[in-house]
Amino acid sequence: STGGEGKWEVLPEMVELLELMKENIFTQVPEESVCKYQVPWASNGVLLSNGGAQAEYIRDFCADVRQLVLDSVEEGFRANPVSTPLLTEVNHHLLICDQRAKGFVSRQWLLDEVIEAVRDRMTGSVPSTPIVVWGDSGTGKTSLLSMLAWRTILEDSAPVVLVRFCGTSADSSSARPMLLSVTQQLAELLSQPPPKLDAGYKALAALFEMLLRKAGSLGQQLLILIDSLDQLDDQDHARSQLGWVPHAALPPGVVLVLSTLPADRYGAFPELQRRVSASITCLLYTSPSPRDS
C-alpha cells in the first residue's frame, strides 16, 4: 500500500495473510511442484525492461511452469492410460517425431526453405500443392519433417499438425490402414462422421481429400506430414501411383508435406516428378549444401 505521500508501506495484516497463504500452499501442493525464487524487488515492483535478474526470473518461471504442466499431463496418461487404437497410433508417431527432431542438426537453411513453402500455402500466397522433400537415405528427411512439426506447433495460432512415419507401425506400412487412422483423426478434429472400419482403399482415399477440403471450408488450418512414402507397400498401387495424394491444389491453410527416397524402384518419386511437370507439386532436395560443410 502507499501512504499519503505516495511512499510504500508494509501493512502487518497483509504480511500475515501472505504467510497464511504460503502455509496453505505447502500443505496442499506436493513439494516437487513448488518452485522458489529469490528476486530483487524495485520500488515499483518487478522490472523487466532492463533485463538482468528480474527478467531472468520471469524466463525461469515460465520454463518451470511449462515443465510442471508437461510432467503433470504425462503422469496423467501413465495413471489413466487410454488404449484406443487411434490414440496408440497417434502417440507412436508423436514420440518418433520428438525423438527425430532432437537429431536435427546443421540444416537450418533447408528448414527455413520448407517453413517458407508451408507459410506461403497457409496464407494463400501460392496454391497449396503438396511439398515433397526427397533425398538419399541419411540426408535428414525424417529429422527435417520432425523439426518442421515442432517448429509449427510452437508458433502462435499454430495449425493442427498431423504426422505419420510410414513403415514404423503396422498401421503405417500400407496405405489403407494409414488412411483409415488419418481419416479417423481428421474426422474427430472436424466433428465429422468417422470412416467405416471396413472401408476400402479407394473410399478412404476419397474421404481423405474430402476431409482436407472440409478443413479449408471450416477455416481450420492444418499441416499434414507423411514421411518415407517409399516404406509403404504397393498394395492397391498406393505407393507407385499415389492415388490418395490429391492432384488439385488444397484450400489455403491446408498443407500436405511428403518425403521419399529418389529410387525409381519404389515408384513414388517418378510419379511425383511427373506431377511436378504438371505444376501440381513442389520438390525440395535434402542433399547437403556448401553451407553445411
XYZ file of C-alpha atoms in Angstrom:
293
model
C 0.000 0.000 0.000
C 1.079 3.630 -0.351
C 0.970 6.240 2.354
C -0.358 9.728 1.975
C 2.895 10.949 0.416
C 2.988 8.198 -2.190
C 5.544 6.088 -0.289
C 5.227 2.344 0.061
C 4.469 0.924 3.483
C 4.041 -2.660 4.676
C 0.656 -3.489 6.192
C 1.017 -6.069 9.004
C -2.330 -7.717 8.160
C -1.200 -8.269 4.566
C 2.042 -9.867 5.751
C 0.009 -12.168 7.974
C -2.297 -13.163 5.113
C 0.681 -13.784 2.845
C 2.292 -16.098 5.386
C -1.013 -17.945 5.841
C -1.302 -18.401 2.066
C 2.210 -19.827 1.921
C 1.400 -22.319 4.683
C -1.741 -23.439 2.864
C 0.132 -23.873 -0.415
C 2.837 -26.016 1.176
C 0.230 -28.278 2.783
C -1.849 -28.662 -0.397
C 0.811 -28.799 -3.146
C 3.441 -31.567 -3.406
C 6.928 -30.346 -2.565
C 8.256 -31.273 -6.021
C 5.673 -28.918 -7.570
C 6.806 -25.888 -5.562
C 9.382 -23.597 -7.138
C 11.172 -20.998 -5.045
C 12.922 -17.917 -6.379
C 14.865 -15.011 -4.944
C 14.045 -11.855 -6.888
C 15.392 -8.327 -6.366
C 12.443 -6.035 -5.664
C 12.449 -2.484 -7.005
C 10.435 0.369 -5.560
C 7.810 -0.049 -8.252
C 7.782 -3.826 -8.427
C 9.476 -6.317 -10.748
C 11.175 -4.552 -13.664
C 11.664 -6.344 -16.991
C 12.696 -3.563 -19.350
C 16.378 -3.514 -18.420
C 16.835 -7.294 -18.253
C 19.051 -8.653 -15.513
C 17.981 -10.847 -12.618
C 14.306 -9.897 -12.776
C 13.926 -10.737 -16.478
C 15.829 -13.970 -15.860
C 13.370 -14.798 -13.070
C 10.410 -14.439 -15.443
C 12.091 -16.684 -18.026
C 12.878 -19.314 -15.389
C 9.357 -19.070 -14.001
C 7.769 -19.636 -17.435
C 10.088 -22.570 -18.182
C 9.360 -24.175 -14.795
C 5.598 -23.809 -15.178
C 5.720 -25.305 -18.683
C 7.737 -28.292 -17.458
C 5.449 -28.848 -14.464
C 2.384 -28.861 -16.740
C 4.042 -31.301 -19.158
C 5.058 -33.581 -16.286
C 1.511 -33.470 -14.911
C -0.009 -34.376 -18.279
C 2.436 -37.254 -18.781
C 1.728 -38.531 -15.274
C -1.996 -38.359 -16.007
C -1.542 -40.500 -19.121
C 0.521 -43.017 -17.190
C -2.024 -43.196 -14.368
C -5.062 -43.340 -16.667
C -3.936 -44.903 -19.932
C -6.343 -44.697 -22.847
C -5.728 -47.534 -25.251
C -7.873 -46.801 -28.293
C -6.131 -47.930 -31.484
C -6.225 -44.385 -32.874
C -4.633 -42.799 -29.803
C -1.991 -45.528 -29.702
C -1.134 -44.840 -33.341
C -1.064 -41.056 -32.898
C 1.139 -41.288 -29.805
C 3.501 -43.682 -31.604
C 4.177 -41.168 -34.358
C 4.408 -38.193 -31.995
C 7.095 -39.992 -29.992
C 9.078 -40.655 -33.175
C 8.625 -37.011 -34.145
C 10.003 -35.870 -30.805
C 12.987 -38.237 -30.972
C 13.930 -37.404 -34.556
C 13.554 -33.647 -34.073
C 16.271 -33.854 -31.414
C 18.588 -35.251 -34.083
C 18.119 -32.274 -36.398
C 21.469 -30.514 -36.868
C 23.103 -28.059 -39.260
C 20.256 -27.802 -41.758
C 18.677 -24.508 -40.729
C 18.797 -23.142 -44.289
C 16.714 -26.070 -45.535
C 14.290 -25.868 -42.619
C 13.790 -22.180 -43.382
C 13.072 -23.056 -47.010
C 10.449 -25.632 -46.059
C 8.872 -23.300 -43.483
C 8.608 -20.587 -46.132
C 6.945 -23.006 -48.573
C 4.462 -24.051 -45.863
C 3.764 -20.452 -44.855
C 3.103 -19.433 -48.470
C 0.463 -22.160 -48.712
C -1.027 -21.354 -45.327
C -1.564 -17.723 -46.317
C -2.710 -18.459 -49.851
C 0.263 -16.664 -51.436
C 0.723 -19.690 -53.682
C -1.594 -22.626 -54.496
C -1.467 -25.254 -51.761
C 0.073 -28.057 -53.800
C 1.943 -30.821 -51.922
C 5.505 -30.138 -50.813
C 7.829 -33.099 -51.404
C 11.158 -33.464 -49.613
C 13.413 -36.009 -51.332
C 16.944 -37.275 -50.946
C 19.038 -40.376 -50.362
C 18.985 -42.321 -47.105
C 20.751 -40.456 -44.326
C 20.268 -36.955 -45.744
C 17.944 -35.960 -42.914
C 14.446 -36.080 -44.420
C 12.803 -37.549 -41.308
C 14.606 -35.195 -38.919
C 13.678 -32.258 -41.144
C 9.970 -33.107 -41.154
C 10.070 -33.762 -37.405
C 11.650 -30.378 -36.689
C 9.134 -28.746 -39.039
C 6.330 -30.296 -36.975
C 7.668 -28.990 -33.660
C 8.525 -25.548 -35.011
C 4.969 -25.274 -36.328
C 3.374 -26.489 -33.095
C 5.248 -23.837 -31.095
C 4.070 -20.948 -33.278
C 1.382 -18.540 -32.125
C -2.003 -19.514 -33.606
C -0.398 -22.748 -34.779
C -2.281 -25.002 -37.196
C -3.163 -28.534 -36.175
C -0.236 -30.806 -37.069
C -0.761 -34.447 -38.041
C 2.265 -36.725 -38.571
C 2.833 -40.230 -39.921
C 6.171 -42.011 -40.390
C 5.496 -44.745 -42.933
C 6.733 -48.212 -42.112
C 7.182 -47.631 -38.377
C 3.947 -49.342 -37.315
C 1.505 -51.883 -38.682
C -0.993 -49.115 -39.473
C 1.562 -47.025 -41.371
C 3.096 -49.749 -43.528
C 0.233 -49.942 -46.001
C -1.872 -47.135 -47.452
C -5.300 -48.430 -46.457
C -4.710 -48.698 -42.666
C -2.706 -45.463 -42.743
C -5.568 -43.645 -44.469
C -8.023 -45.206 -42.026
C -6.193 -43.821 -38.977
C -5.561 -40.449 -40.643
C -9.214 -40.005 -41.659
C -10.325 -41.091 -38.177
C -8.110 -38.387 -36.705
C -9.330 -35.772 -39.171
C -12.970 -36.706 -38.684
C -12.608 -36.324 -34.919
C -10.858 -32.977 -35.345
C -13.528 -31.634 -37.715
C -16.540 -33.194 -35.911
C -17.374 -35.288 -38.983
C -18.686 -38.879 -39.159
C -15.808 -41.356 -38.799
C -14.901 -43.705 -41.646
C -16.222 -47.235 -41.647
C -13.665 -49.658 -40.272
C -14.086 -51.932 -43.286
C -13.828 -49.107 -45.836
C -11.677 -49.929 -48.852
C -8.649 -48.073 -50.147
C -10.483 -46.045 -52.811
C -13.210 -44.958 -50.386
C -10.621 -43.873 -47.803
C -8.573 -42.025 -50.429
C -11.682 -40.079 -51.478
C -12.580 -39.400 -47.832
C -9.042 -38.174 -47.116
C -9.273 -35.495 -49.794
C -12.829 -34.607 -48.799
C -11.793 -34.027 -45.180
C -8.828 -31.897 -46.229
C -11.167 -29.686 -48.251
C -13.665 -29.669 -45.386
C -10.947 -28.337 -43.097
C -10.385 -25.499 -45.553
C -14.088 -24.646 -45.732
C -14.265 -24.569 -41.919
C -11.213 -22.305 -41.673
C -9.240 -24.996 -39.825
C -5.533 -24.606 -40.577
C -3.912 -27.992 -40.968
C -0.396 -29.292 -41.630
C -0.084 -32.977 -42.537
C 3.392 -34.538 -42.665
C 3.788 -38.020 -44.163
C 7.372 -39.264 -44.141
C 9.027 -42.059 -46.155
C 6.485 -42.872 -48.852
C 8.997 -45.457 -50.079
C 8.299 -47.502 -46.917
C 4.663 -48.101 -47.882
C 3.921 -51.408 -49.579
C 2.427 -51.126 -53.054
C -0.900 -52.755 -52.348
C -3.582 -51.025 -54.446
C -0.654 -49.295 -56.257
C -0.808 -46.763 -53.436
C 2.959 -46.187 -53.457
C 3.649 -46.269 -57.190
C 0.563 -44.343 -58.330
C -0.179 -42.262 -55.190
C -3.867 -42.146 -55.998
C -4.588 -40.991 -52.459
C -2.484 -37.821 -52.825
C -4.745 -35.008 -54.100
C -3.970 -33.810 -57.625
C -5.706 -30.442 -57.354
C -4.427 -27.736 -55.002
C -5.817 -27.889 -51.482
C -7.550 -24.887 -49.856
C -5.325 -22.157 -48.389
C -4.397 -23.077 -44.827
C -4.301 -26.825 -45.549
C -0.799 -28.082 -46.380
C 0.481 -31.568 -47.210
C 4.221 -32.340 -46.883
C 5.620 -35.677 -48.102
C 9.087 -37.228 -48.195
C 10.589 -40.088 -50.189
C 13.747 -41.707 -51.496
C 14.521 -40.890 -55.135
C 14.951 -44.515 -56.275
C 12.766 -45.365 -59.278
C 12.026 -48.870 -57.998
C 9.674 -47.560 -55.322
C 7.510 -45.730 -57.853
C 6.606 -42.797 -55.639
C 9.362 -40.449 -56.807
C 8.792 -40.877 -60.569
C 5.092 -40.217 -60.019
C 5.870 -37.080 -58.032
C 8.292 -35.935 -60.738
C 5.522 -36.366 -63.294
C 3.299 -34.169 -61.179
C 5.999 -31.513 -60.927
C 5.978 -31.238 -64.702
C 2.262 -30.560 -64.427
C 2.928 -27.876 -61.755
C 0.927 -29.677 -59.102
C 3.653 -30.242 -56.543
C 6.877 -28.713 -55.204
C 10.135 -30.639 -54.746
C 12.823 -29.790 -52.178
C 16.138 -31.680 -52.216
C 17.854 -32.590 -48.926
C 21.382 -33.005 -50.275
C 23.960 -31.179 -48.102
C 24.906 -27.764 -49.412
C 28.250 -25.904 -49.083
C 26.694 -24.112 -46.116
C 26.683 -27.407 -44.196
C 30.371 -28.060 -44.815
